mmCIF file of C-alpha atoms in Angstrom:
data_model
loop_
_atom_site.group_PDB
_atom_site.id
_atom_site.type_symbol
_atom_site.label_atom_id
_atom_site.label_comp_id
_atom_site.label_asym_id
_atom_site.label_seq_id
_atom_site.Cartn_x
_atom_site.Cartn_y
_atom_site.Cartn_z
ATOM 1 C CA MET A 1 35.928 -52.126 -37.868
ATOM 2 C CA ASN A 2 33.751 -49.300 -37.846
ATOM 3 C CA ILE A 3 32.326 -47.386 -34.672
ATOM 4 C CA PRO A 4 29.323 -46.602 -35.530
ATOM 5 C CA LEU A 5 28.435 -42.819 -34.344
ATOM 6 C CA ARG A 6 25.440 -42.006 -32.496
ATOM 7 C CA LYS A 7 24.326 -39.167 -30.907
ATOM 8 C CA ILE A 8 23.530 -39.856 -27.076
ATOM 9 C CA ILE A 9 22.786 -37.988 -24.174
ATOM 10 C CA HIS A 10 23.195 -39.412 -20.808
ATOM 11 C CA CYS A 11 20.561 -36.574 -18.345
ATOM 12 C CA ASP A 12 20.224 -36.536 -14.975
ATOM 13 C CA CYS A 13 19.429 -34.325 -11.439
ATOM 14 C CA ASP A 14 21.354 -32.869 -9.574
ATOM 15 C CA CYS A 15 21.202 -34.956 -6.046
ATOM 16 C CA PHE A 16 17.467 -35.741 -7.355
ATOM 17 C CA TYR A 17 15.803 -36.457 -3.735
ATOM 18 C CA ALA A 18 17.295 -33.231 -2.056
ATOM 19 C CA SER A 19 16.858 -31.604 -4.923
ATOM 20 C CA VAL A 20 12.707 -32.219 -4.831
ATOM 21 C CA GLU A 21 12.605 -31.165 -1.143
ATOM 22 C CA MET A 22 14.821 -28.729 -1.610
ATOM 23 C CA ARG A 23 12.236 -26.804 -3.668
ATOM 24 C CA ASP A 24 9.114 -28.031 -1.609
ATOM 25 C CA ASP A 25 10.759 -25.669 1.304
ATOM 26 C CA PRO A 26 13.010 -23.827 0.103
ATOM 27 C CA SER A 27 14.396 -23.404 3.972
ATOM 28 C CA LEU A 28 16.621 -26.225 3.487
ATOM 29 C CA ARG A 29 18.600 -24.026 0.255
ATOM 30 C CA GLY A 30 22.466 -23.142 1.515
ATOM 31 C CA ARG A 31 21.706 -26.323 4.353
ATOM 32 C CA PRO A 32 23.312 -29.295 5.050
ATOM 33 C CA LEU A 33 20.686 -31.720 4.132
ATOM 34 C CA ALA A 34 20.869 -35.989 3.453
ATOM 35 C CA VAL A 35 17.426 -38.094 2.145
ATOM 36 C CA GLY A 36 17.447 -41.799 4.182
ATOM 37 C CA GLY A 37 16.632 -43.608 6.797
ATOM 38 C CA ARG A 38 17.243 -42.894 10.884
ATOM 39 C CA PRO A 39 20.798 -43.435 12.187
ATOM 40 C CA ASP A 40 18.449 -45.757 15.230
ATOM 41 C CA GLN A 41 17.833 -48.195 12.730
ATOM 42 C CA ARG A 42 20.973 -48.434 10.415
ATOM 43 C CA GLY A 43 19.773 -46.063 7.951
ATOM 44 C CA VAL A 44 21.301 -45.242 5.015
ATOM 45 C CA VAL A 45 21.589 -41.857 2.618
ATOM 46 C CA ALA A 46 20.299 -42.247 -0.021
ATOM 47 C CA THR A 47 20.644 -38.815 -1.945
ATOM 48 C CA CYS A 48 22.508 -35.374 -0.348
ATOM 49 C CA ASN A 49 23.337 -32.115 -1.227
ATOM 50 C CA TYR A 50 26.681 -30.238 -2.898
ATOM 51 C CA GLU A 51 26.553 -28.476 0.811
ATOM 52 C CA ALA A 52 26.498 -32.603 2.915
ATOM 53 C CA ARG A 53 28.937 -33.761 0.183
ATOM 54 C CA ARG A 54 31.417 -31.004 1.359
ATOM 55 C CA PHE A 55 31.814 -32.969 4.903
ATOM 56 C CA GLY A 56 32.157 -36.539 3.077
ATOM 57 C CA ILE A 57 28.742 -37.734 3.206
ATOM 58 C CA HIS A 58 27.438 -39.788 0.126
ATOM 59 C CA SER A 59 25.291 -42.274 -1.026
ATOM 60 C CA ALA A 60 25.014 -45.589 0.213
ATOM 61 C CA MET A 61 26.866 -44.380 3.745
ATOM 62 C CA ALA A 62 25.450 -45.146 6.613
ATOM 63 C CA THR A 63 23.640 -42.510 8.696
ATOM 64 C CA ALA A 64 24.683 -42.056 11.460
ATOM 65 C CA GLN A 65 28.091 -42.306 9.695
ATOM 66 C CA ALA A 66 26.604 -39.236 7.997
ATOM 67 C CA MET A 67 26.085 -37.018 11.237
ATOM 68 C CA LYS A 68 29.042 -37.485 13.127
ATOM 69 C CA LEU A 69 31.003 -36.671 9.903
ATOM 70 C CA CYS A 70 28.100 -33.707 9.788
ATOM 71 C CA PRO A 71 25.912 -32.964 13.066
ATOM 72 C CA GLU A 72 24.126 -30.722 11.959
ATOM 73 C CA LEU A 73 22.960 -32.424 8.388
ATOM 74 C CA LEU A 74 19.377 -31.747 8.066
ATOM 75 C CA LEU A 75 17.932 -35.904 7.771
ATOM 76 C CA ILE A 76 14.312 -35.969 5.824
ATOM 77 C CA PRO A 77 12.750 -39.339 5.627
ATOM 78 C CA PRO A 78 12.743 -40.104 1.375
ATOM 79 C CA ASN A 79 9.136 -39.461 0.040
ATOM 80 C CA MET A 80 9.094 -41.747 -2.820
ATOM 81 C CA GLU A 81 5.015 -40.850 -4.274
ATOM 82 C CA LYS A 82 6.900 -37.379 -4.498
ATOM 83 C CA TYR A 83 10.108 -38.563 -6.353
ATOM 84 C CA ARG A 84 8.060 -40.924 -8.794
ATOM 85 C CA ILE A 85 5.460 -38.042 -9.184
ATOM 86 C CA ALA A 86 8.801 -36.498 -10.102
ATOM 87 C CA SER A 87 9.986 -39.302 -12.498
ATOM 88 C CA THR A 88 7.551 -39.211 -14.218
ATOM 89 C CA GLN A 89 7.391 -36.540 -15.199
ATOM 90 C CA ILE A 90 11.092 -35.917 -16.769
ATOM 91 C CA MET A 91 10.860 -39.730 -17.722
ATOM 92 C CA ASP A 92 7.573 -37.511 -19.759
ATOM 93 C CA ILE A 93 10.041 -35.228 -21.127
ATOM 94 C CA TYR A 94 12.434 -36.984 -22.840
ATOM 95 C CA ARG A 95 11.102 -39.070 -24.591
ATOM 96 C CA ASP A 96 9.156 -36.183 -26.090
ATOM 97 C CA TYR A 97 12.818 -35.900 -28.123
ATOM 98 C CA THR A 98 12.870 -39.951 -29.062
ATOM 99 C CA GLU A 99 11.644 -43.459 -28.196
ATOM 100 C CA LEU A 100 15.276 -44.228 -27.373
ATOM 101 C CA VAL A 101 15.388 -43.701 -24.034
ATOM 102 C CA GLU A 102 16.943 -46.158 -21.249
ATOM 103 C CA PRO A 103 16.396 -45.176 -18.085
ATOM 104 C CA LEU A 104 19.005 -46.165 -14.725
ATOM 105 C CA SER A 105 16.894 -44.550 -12.054
ATOM 106 C CA LEU A 106 13.808 -42.214 -11.512
ATOM 107 C CA ASP A 107 15.626 -39.694 -12.503
ATOM 108 C CA GLU A 108 18.454 -40.589 -15.337
ATOM 109 C CA ALA A 109 18.091 -41.985 -18.684
ATOM 110 C CA TYR A 110 20.215 -42.438 -21.684
ATOM 111 C CA LEU A 111 19.126 -41.260 -25.058
ATOM 112 C CA ASP A 112 19.865 -41.839 -28.355
ATOM 113 C CA VAL A 113 18.446 -38.515 -30.901
ATOM 114 C CA THR A 114 20.142 -39.865 -33.824
ATOM 115 C CA ALA A 115 17.097 -39.559 -35.449
ATOM 116 C CA SER A 116 15.054 -37.162 -33.838
ATOM 117 C CA PRO A 117 14.436 -34.047 -35.768
ATOM 118 C CA HIS A 118 13.937 -32.423 -33.383
ATOM 119 C CA CYS A 119 16.692 -29.102 -32.632
ATOM 120 C CA LYS A 120 17.701 -29.526 -36.237
ATOM 121 C CA GLY A 121 19.047 -32.526 -35.535
ATOM 122 C CA SER A 122 21.807 -31.087 -32.366
ATOM 123 C CA ALA A 123 22.320 -33.468 -29.631
ATOM 124 C CA THR A 124 23.846 -31.095 -27.857
ATOM 125 C CA LEU A 125 20.886 -28.572 -28.177
ATOM 126 C CA ILE A 126 18.288 -30.484 -27.641
ATOM 127 C CA ALA A 127 20.391 -31.433 -24.024
ATOM 128 C CA GLN A 128 20.094 -27.915 -23.155
ATOM 129 C CA GLU A 129 16.129 -28.247 -23.832
ATOM 130 C CA ILE A 130 15.950 -30.778 -21.851
ATOM 131 C CA ARG A 131 17.400 -29.469 -18.915
ATOM 132 C CA ARG A 132 15.352 -26.485 -19.330
ATOM 133 C CA ARG A 133 12.449 -27.720 -19.441
ATOM 134 C CA ILE A 134 12.668 -30.048 -16.059
ATOM 135 C CA PHE A 135 13.545 -26.957 -14.225
ATOM 136 C CA GLU A 136 10.660 -24.986 -15.554
ATOM 137 C CA THR A 137 8.615 -27.572 -15.037
ATOM 138 C CA VAL A 138 10.001 -29.649 -11.828
ATOM 139 C CA GLY A 139 11.397 -27.239 -11.154
ATOM 140 C CA ILE A 140 14.973 -28.794 -10.107
ATOM 141 C CA THR A 141 18.435 -28.950 -12.085
ATOM 142 C CA ALA A 142 19.470 -31.303 -14.449
ATOM 143 C CA SER A 143 23.367 -32.420 -15.870
ATOM 144 C CA ALA A 144 23.555 -33.493 -19.738
ATOM 145 C CA GLY A 145 26.258 -35.387 -21.916
ATOM 146 C CA VAL A 146 26.263 -35.675 -25.291
ATOM 147 C CA ALA A 147 28.436 -37.653 -27.509
ATOM 148 C CA PRO A 148 29.318 -40.626 -29.974
ATOM 149 C CA ASN A 149 28.540 -43.854 -26.932
ATOM 150 C CA LYS A 150 26.856 -44.593 -23.527
ATOM 151 C CA PHE A 151 30.578 -45.154 -21.854
ATOM 152 C CA VAL A 152 31.545 -41.201 -22.500
ATOM 153 C CA ALA A 153 28.105 -39.706 -22.010
ATOM 154 C CA LYS A 154 28.392 -40.982 -18.874
ATOM 155 C CA ILE A 155 31.272 -39.073 -18.044
ATOM 156 C CA ALA A 156 30.807 -36.165 -19.624
ATOM 157 C CA SER A 157 27.446 -35.666 -17.106
ATOM 158 C CA ASP A 158 29.182 -35.796 -14.369
ATOM 159 C CA TRP A 159 32.350 -33.188 -16.219
ATOM 160 C CA ASN A 160 29.587 -29.757 -15.444
ATOM 161 C CA LYS A 161 27.831 -30.687 -12.330
ATOM 162 C CA PRO A 162 25.618 -28.868 -11.234
ATOM 163 C CA ASP A 163 23.339 -27.945 -13.817
ATOM 164 C CA GLY A 164 26.542 -28.021 -16.297
ATOM 165 C CA LEU A 165 26.402 -29.269 -19.511
ATOM 166 C CA PHE A 166 29.360 -30.860 -21.252
ATOM 167 C CA LEU A 167 29.819 -32.281 -25.537
ATOM 168 C CA VAL A 168 32.755 -34.808 -26.011
ATOM 169 C CA ARG A 169 32.977 -34.605 -29.780
ATOM 170 C CA PRO A 170 33.703 -38.041 -32.038
ATOM 171 C CA GLU A 171 37.187 -36.837 -32.785
ATOM 172 C CA GLU A 172 37.869 -35.952 -29.442
ATOM 173 C CA ILE A 173 37.276 -39.154 -27.861
ATOM 174 C CA ASP A 174 40.562 -40.709 -27.737
ATOM 175 C CA ASP A 175 42.305 -37.358 -25.628
ATOM 176 C CA PHE A 176 39.488 -37.234 -22.845
ATOM 177 C CA VAL A 177 39.448 -40.620 -22.721
ATOM 178 C CA ALA A 178 42.988 -40.978 -22.475
ATOM 179 C CA ALA A 179 43.410 -38.831 -19.370
ATOM 180 C CA LEU A 180 40.676 -39.997 -17.369
ATOM 181 C CA PRO A 181 41.277 -42.107 -13.777
ATOM 182 C CA VAL A 182 40.752 -45.686 -14.164
ATOM 183 C CA LYS A 183 38.001 -45.225 -11.717
ATOM 184 C CA LYS A 184 36.391 -43.950 -13.782
ATOM 185 C CA LEU A 185 36.143 -46.981 -16.427
ATOM 186 C CA HIS A 186 31.931 -48.397 -16.370
ATOM 187 C CA GLY A 187 32.708 -52.338 -14.011
ATOM 188 C CA VAL A 188 35.904 -51.072 -12.338
ATOM 189 C CA GLY A 189 35.354 -50.612 -8.455
ATOM 190 C CA LYS A 190 37.838 -49.663 -5.967
ATOM 191 C CA VAL A 191 39.073 -53.419 -5.675
ATOM 192 C CA THR A 192 40.372 -53.898 -9.711
ATOM 193 C CA ALA A 193 41.422 -49.901 -9.797
ATOM 194 C CA ALA A 194 43.455 -50.270 -6.760
ATOM 195 C CA LYS A 195 44.625 -53.286 -8.090
ATOM 196 C CA MET A 196 45.801 -51.304 -11.493
ATOM 197 C CA ASN A 197 47.455 -48.708 -9.845
ATOM 198 C CA GLY A 198 49.199 -51.424 -7.886
ATOM 199 C CA LEU A 199 50.193 -52.462 -11.741
ATOM 200 C CA GLY A 200 51.357 -48.930 -12.470
ATOM 201 C CA VAL A 201 48.318 -48.070 -14.497
ATOM 202 C CA GLN A 202 46.572 -44.683 -13.368
ATOM 203 C CA THR A 203 45.009 -43.982 -16.754
ATOM 204 C CA CYS A 204 43.301 -44.634 -19.546
ATOM 205 C CA ALA A 205 46.307 -43.837 -21.607
ATOM 206 C CA ASP A 206 49.218 -45.850 -18.932
ATOM 207 C CA LEU A 207 46.640 -48.824 -19.518
ATOM 208 C CA ARG A 208 46.670 -49.076 -23.556
ATOM 209 C CA GLY A 209 50.228 -49.689 -23.151
ATOM 210 C CA TRP A 210 48.535 -53.640 -22.022
ATOM 211 C CA SER A 211 48.034 -56.536 -24.901
ATOM 212 C CA MET A 212 45.281 -57.885 -24.735
ATOM 213 C CA ALA A 213 46.836 -61.393 -23.858
ATOM 214 C CA LYS A 214 48.055 -59.435 -20.727
ATOM 215 C CA LEU A 215 44.587 -58.028 -19.996
ATOM 216 C CA GLN A 216 42.508 -61.018 -20.032
ATOM 217 C CA GLU A 217 46.260 -62.330 -17.530
ATOM 218 C CA HIS A 218 45.386 -59.880 -15.379
ATOM 219 C CA PHE A 219 41.458 -59.478 -15.216
ATOM 220 C CA GLY A 220 40.210 -62.487 -16.699
ATOM 221 C CA SER A 221 37.018 -62.337 -18.949
ATOM 222 C CA PHE A 222 37.057 -58.540 -18.442
ATOM 223 C CA GLY A 223 39.910 -57.420 -20.065
ATOM 224 C CA ALA A 224 38.498 -57.064 -23.619
ATOM 225 C CA ARG A 225 35.717 -55.055 -22.377
ATOM 226 C CA LEU A 226 38.878 -52.651 -20.198
ATOM 227 C CA HIS A 227 40.493 -52.937 -23.950
ATOM 228 C CA ASP A 228 37.735 -51.451 -25.633
ATOM 229 C CA LEU A 229 36.671 -48.431 -22.451
ATOM 230 C CA CYS A 230 40.592 -47.063 -22.363
ATOM 231 C CA ARG A 231 40.154 -46.303 -26.089
ATOM 232 C CA GLY A 232 36.504 -44.859 -25.655
ATOM 233 C CA ILE A 233 35.123 -47.978 -27.501
ATOM 234 C CA ASP A 234 31.853 -49.425 -26.712
ATOM 235 C CA TYR A 235 29.536 -50.214 -28.911
ATOM 236 C CA ARG A 236 25.676 -50.714 -26.487
ATOM 237 C CA GLU A 237 22.786 -49.520 -27.838
ATOM 238 C CA VAL A 238 20.253 -47.468 -25.789
ATOM 239 C CA ASN A 239 18.001 -49.884 -24.813
ATOM 240 C CA PRO A 240 14.525 -49.449 -24.410
ATOM 241 C CA VAL A 241 13.501 -50.519 -20.916
ATOM 242 C CA ARG A 242 9.388 -49.709 -20.492
ATOM 243 C CA GLU A 243 8.552 -52.315 -18.614
ATOM 244 C CA ARG A 244 8.237 -53.538 -14.668
ATOM 245 C CA LYS A 245 9.766 -56.499 -14.675
ATOM 246 C CA SER A 246 9.227 -57.325 -10.751
ATOM 247 C CA ILE A 247 7.048 -55.535 -7.937
ATOM 248 C CA SER A 248 8.618 -56.137 -4.576
ATOM 249 C CA THR A 249 8.644 -55.049 -0.881
ATOM 250 C CA GLU A 250 11.442 -55.259 1.483
ATOM 251 C CA GLU A 251 12.333 -54.264 5.440
ATOM 252 C CA THR A 252 15.307 -54.217 7.772
ATOM 253 C CA TYR A 253 14.525 -55.032 11.317
ATOM 254 C CA THR A 254 16.084 -53.045 14.050
ATOM 255 C CA PRO A 255 17.363 -55.512 16.168
ATOM 256 C CA ASP A 256 17.616 -58.389 14.157
ATOM 257 C CA VAL A 257 14.702 -60.743 13.484
ATOM 258 C CA PRO A 258 16.429 -63.841 15.633
ATOM 259 C CA ASP A 259 14.524 -67.324 14.523
ATOM 260 C CA LEU A 260 12.682 -68.607 11.402
ATOM 261 C CA SER A 261 9.210 -68.618 13.535
ATOM 262 C CA ALA A 262 9.964 -64.607 13.683
ATOM 263 C CA CYS A 263 10.388 -64.487 9.940
ATOM 264 C CA LEU A 264 7.066 -65.914 9.504
ATOM 265 C CA ALA A 265 5.070 -63.578 11.224
ATOM 266 C CA LEU A 266 5.309 -61.109 10.048
ATOM 267 C CA LEU A 267 5.343 -62.272 6.474
ATOM 268 C CA PRO A 268 0.858 -61.036 7.189
ATOM 269 C CA GLU A 269 2.447 -57.666 6.896
ATOM 270 C CA LEU A 270 5.275 -57.480 4.057
ATOM 271 C CA MET A 271 2.194 -59.135 1.888
ATOM 272 C CA GLU A 272 -0.054 -56.632 2.899
ATOM 273 C CA HIS A 273 2.012 -53.979 1.366
ATOM 274 C CA LEU A 274 2.992 -55.641 -1.218
ATOM 275 C CA GLN A 275 -0.960 -56.810 -2.502
ATOM 276 C CA GLY A 276 -1.014 -52.582 -2.577
ATOM 277 C CA ARG A 277 1.552 -51.933 -5.021
ATOM 278 C CA ILE A 278 0.591 -54.846 -7.211
ATOM 279 C CA LYS A 279 -3.245 -53.829 -7.893
ATOM 280 C CA ARG A 280 -1.999 -49.548 -7.821
ATOM 281 C CA ASN A 281 0.255 -51.639 -10.442
ATOM 282 C CA ASN A 282 -2.187 -53.416 -12.326
ATOM 283 C CA ALA A 283 0.361 -55.868 -12.116
ATOM 284 C CA GLU A 284 -1.774 -58.707 -10.908
ATOM 285 C CA LYS A 285 -2.442 -60.636 -14.400
ATOM 286 C CA PHE A 286 1.102 -60.831 -15.599
ATOM 287 C CA ILE A 287 2.441 -62.769 -12.515
ATOM 288 C CA ASN A 288 4.614 -65.609 -13.107
ATOM 289 C CA LYS A 289 6.647 -66.383 -10.204
ATOM 290 C CA LEU A 290 6.717 -65.093 -6.673
ATOM 291 C CA PHE A 291 9.685 -64.695 -4.941
ATOM 292 C CA VAL A 292 11.446 -63.887 -0.933
ATOM 293 C CA LYS A 293 14.440 -62.051 -0.506
ATOM 294 C CA ILE A 294 17.196 -62.931 3.135
ATOM 295 C CA LYS A 295 19.494 -60.869 4.270
ATOM 296 C CA PHE A 296 21.722 -62.387 7.258
ATOM 297 C CA ASN A 297 22.371 -61.261 10.062
ATOM 298 C CA ASP A 298 26.816 -61.692 8.498
ATOM 299 C CA PHE A 299 25.261 -59.751 5.021
ATOM 300 C CA GLN A 300 24.818 -63.352 3.966
ATOM 301 C CA GLN A 301 21.634 -62.648 1.169
ATOM 302 C CA THR A 302 19.534 -65.205 -0.368
ATOM 303 C CA THR A 303 17.259 -65.419 -3.163
ATOM 304 C CA VAL A 304 13.668 -68.149 -2.713
ATOM 305 C CA GLU A 305 11.907 -68.315 -5.762
ATOM 306 C CA CYS A 306 8.672 -70.642 -7.880
ATOM 307 C CA VAL A 307 5.854 -70.395 -10.122
ATOM 308 C CA GLY A 308 3.622 -68.761 -9.248
ATOM 309 C CA TYR A 309 0.663 -67.131 -10.454
ATOM 310 C CA ALA A 310 -1.061 -64.303 -7.174
ATOM 311 C CA PRO A 311 0.646 -63.798 -3.569
ATOM 312 C CA ASN A 312 -0.255 -66.836 -1.182
ATOM 313 C CA LEU A 313 0.638 -67.436 2.576
ATOM 314 C CA ALA A 314 1.584 -70.784 2.978
ATOM 315 C CA VAL A 315 4.044 -70.949 -0.532
ATOM 316 C CA TYR A 316 5.959 -67.743 0.523
ATOM 317 C CA THR A 317 6.108 -69.420 4.088
ATOM 318 C CA HIS A 318 7.640 -72.098 2.621
ATOM 319 C CA LEU A 319 9.600 -70.313 -0.078
ATOM 320 C CA MET A 320 11.137 -68.086 3.720
ATOM 321 C CA GLU A 321 11.590 -71.627 5.468
ATOM 322 C CA THR A 322 13.770 -72.991 2.699
ATOM 323 C CA GLY A 323 15.005 -69.529 2.406
ATOM 324 C CA TRP A 324 16.484 -68.810 5.877
ATOM 325 C CA LEU A 325 17.827 -73.160 6.562
ATOM 326 C CA ARG A 326 19.875 -71.806 4.227
ATOM 327 C CA ALA A 327 21.802 -70.395 7.096
ATOM 328 C CA SER A 328 20.041 -70.927 9.762
ATOM 329 C CA ARG A 329 20.627 -67.325 11.576
ATOM 330 C CA PRO A 330 19.055 -63.957 12.904
ATOM 331 C CA VAL A 331 17.511 -62.132 9.945
ATOM 332 C CA ARG A 332 18.688 -58.297 9.127
ATOM 333 C CA LEU A 333 16.040 -57.827 6.210
ATOM 334 C CA LEU A 334 13.154 -59.615 4.473
ATOM 335 C CA GLY A 335 11.397 -59.246 1.561
ATOM 336 C CA VAL A 336 8.021 -60.446 -1.260
ATOM 337 C CA GLY A 337 7.839 -60.079 -4.226
ATOM 338 C CA VAL A 338 6.814 -60.820 -7.987
ATOM 339 C CA ARG A 339 7.907 -61.580 -10.695
ATOM 340 C CA LEU A 340 6.018 -60.354 -13.575
ATOM 341 C CA ALA A 341 6.481 -61.314 -17.682
ATOM 342 C CA ASP A 342 4.735 -59.383 -20.646
ATOM 343 C CA SER A 343 1.540 -61.044 -22.845
ATOM 344 C CA GLU A 344 4.201 -62.151 -25.502
ATOM 345 C CA GLN A 345 7.024 -64.101 -23.682
ATOM 346 C CA VAL A 346 7.260 -65.502 -19.430
ATOM 347 C CA GLU A 347 10.711 -65.425 -18.576
ATOM 348 C CA GLN A 348 12.270 -65.711 -15.196
ATOM 349 C CA LEU A 349 13.157 -61.755 -14.845
ATOM 350 C CA SER A 350 15.993 -60.893 -11.813
ATOM 351 C CA LEU A 351 15.250 -58.111 -9.073
ATOM 352 C CA PHE A 352 18.877 -58.325 -7.326
ATOM 353 C CA ASP A 353 22.082 -57.713 -9.048
ATOM 354 C CA GLU A 354 23.374 -59.639 -6.576
ATOM 355 C CA ARG A 355 23.667 -63.626 -7.602
ATOM 356 C CA ALA A 356 21.749 -65.671 -4.532
ATOM 357 C CA THR A 357 24.365 -67.076 -1.651
ATOM 358 C CA HIS A 358 23.664 -70.906 -0.147
#
């Protein structure tokens, strides 16, 4: 089978939230800095700068743990409105070069520039120009990877961070991927990587010695994907996603919310925040479902939803009662939201990666 040769750029900004904060307050530069929630409220680190990373701090780490690793850590609460403004500028720059932009977060995206006429058709020159424009327009640095497919481009963008660019040509893919540790493979988390290491597999070159049957025996349906990835094969197309699929608001509570009546008492405030977000996004006419998300104090999570065309306290009350009865425990997080449909089709769209647990 011929592997389609595309020109893919994976571009993302270096410690995005922290970089925006350092841009706006230069006195923060050169000091360990994290953006995240407060340690006394079960906060987590959203991102941190490279000075903080030297202490072992990383995204999604509990803020309390981060403060133990680095007592002098500067902690700043997130300013999402400021980050969204920067994000809009960044995405506009990406779309100057191609309509095929697949956003992965506020600052990160895949770009397919195979047919782009810019920079004489050179993906590397386009990536360099994008990085320069982000620095001049937004005032922060970005790193990029250039490769014939999404998987390799994403790995490459991390190669020369921060403020770097790395190119993997088609003829270089085989050697580049062979040397990668298996933990770099898309979809291989800590548990799967540890399992592979225990089976004597450290690198993609090691994994190439396994037959498809053996891969599927040990890793199920994921085996076929591993067979391709360890050879640098990735057929996924860049999928432009511009439509917002849902709008929600959620809150983590300290201490835990003790019972159902206390949860219901918090609904009006959550709904008020949600309605503000819906209005700011001009999304009223696209609502086709309502949902409630509950995370219990044992971290079990459930989502309940139903058809609905506008936020409604009675409906959210019923959804929350249904969800709470699935575990009947104290609650650490509550969320309410709406699913959106475009004008052409109505379909169920998932906001959360996790499936609802009952």
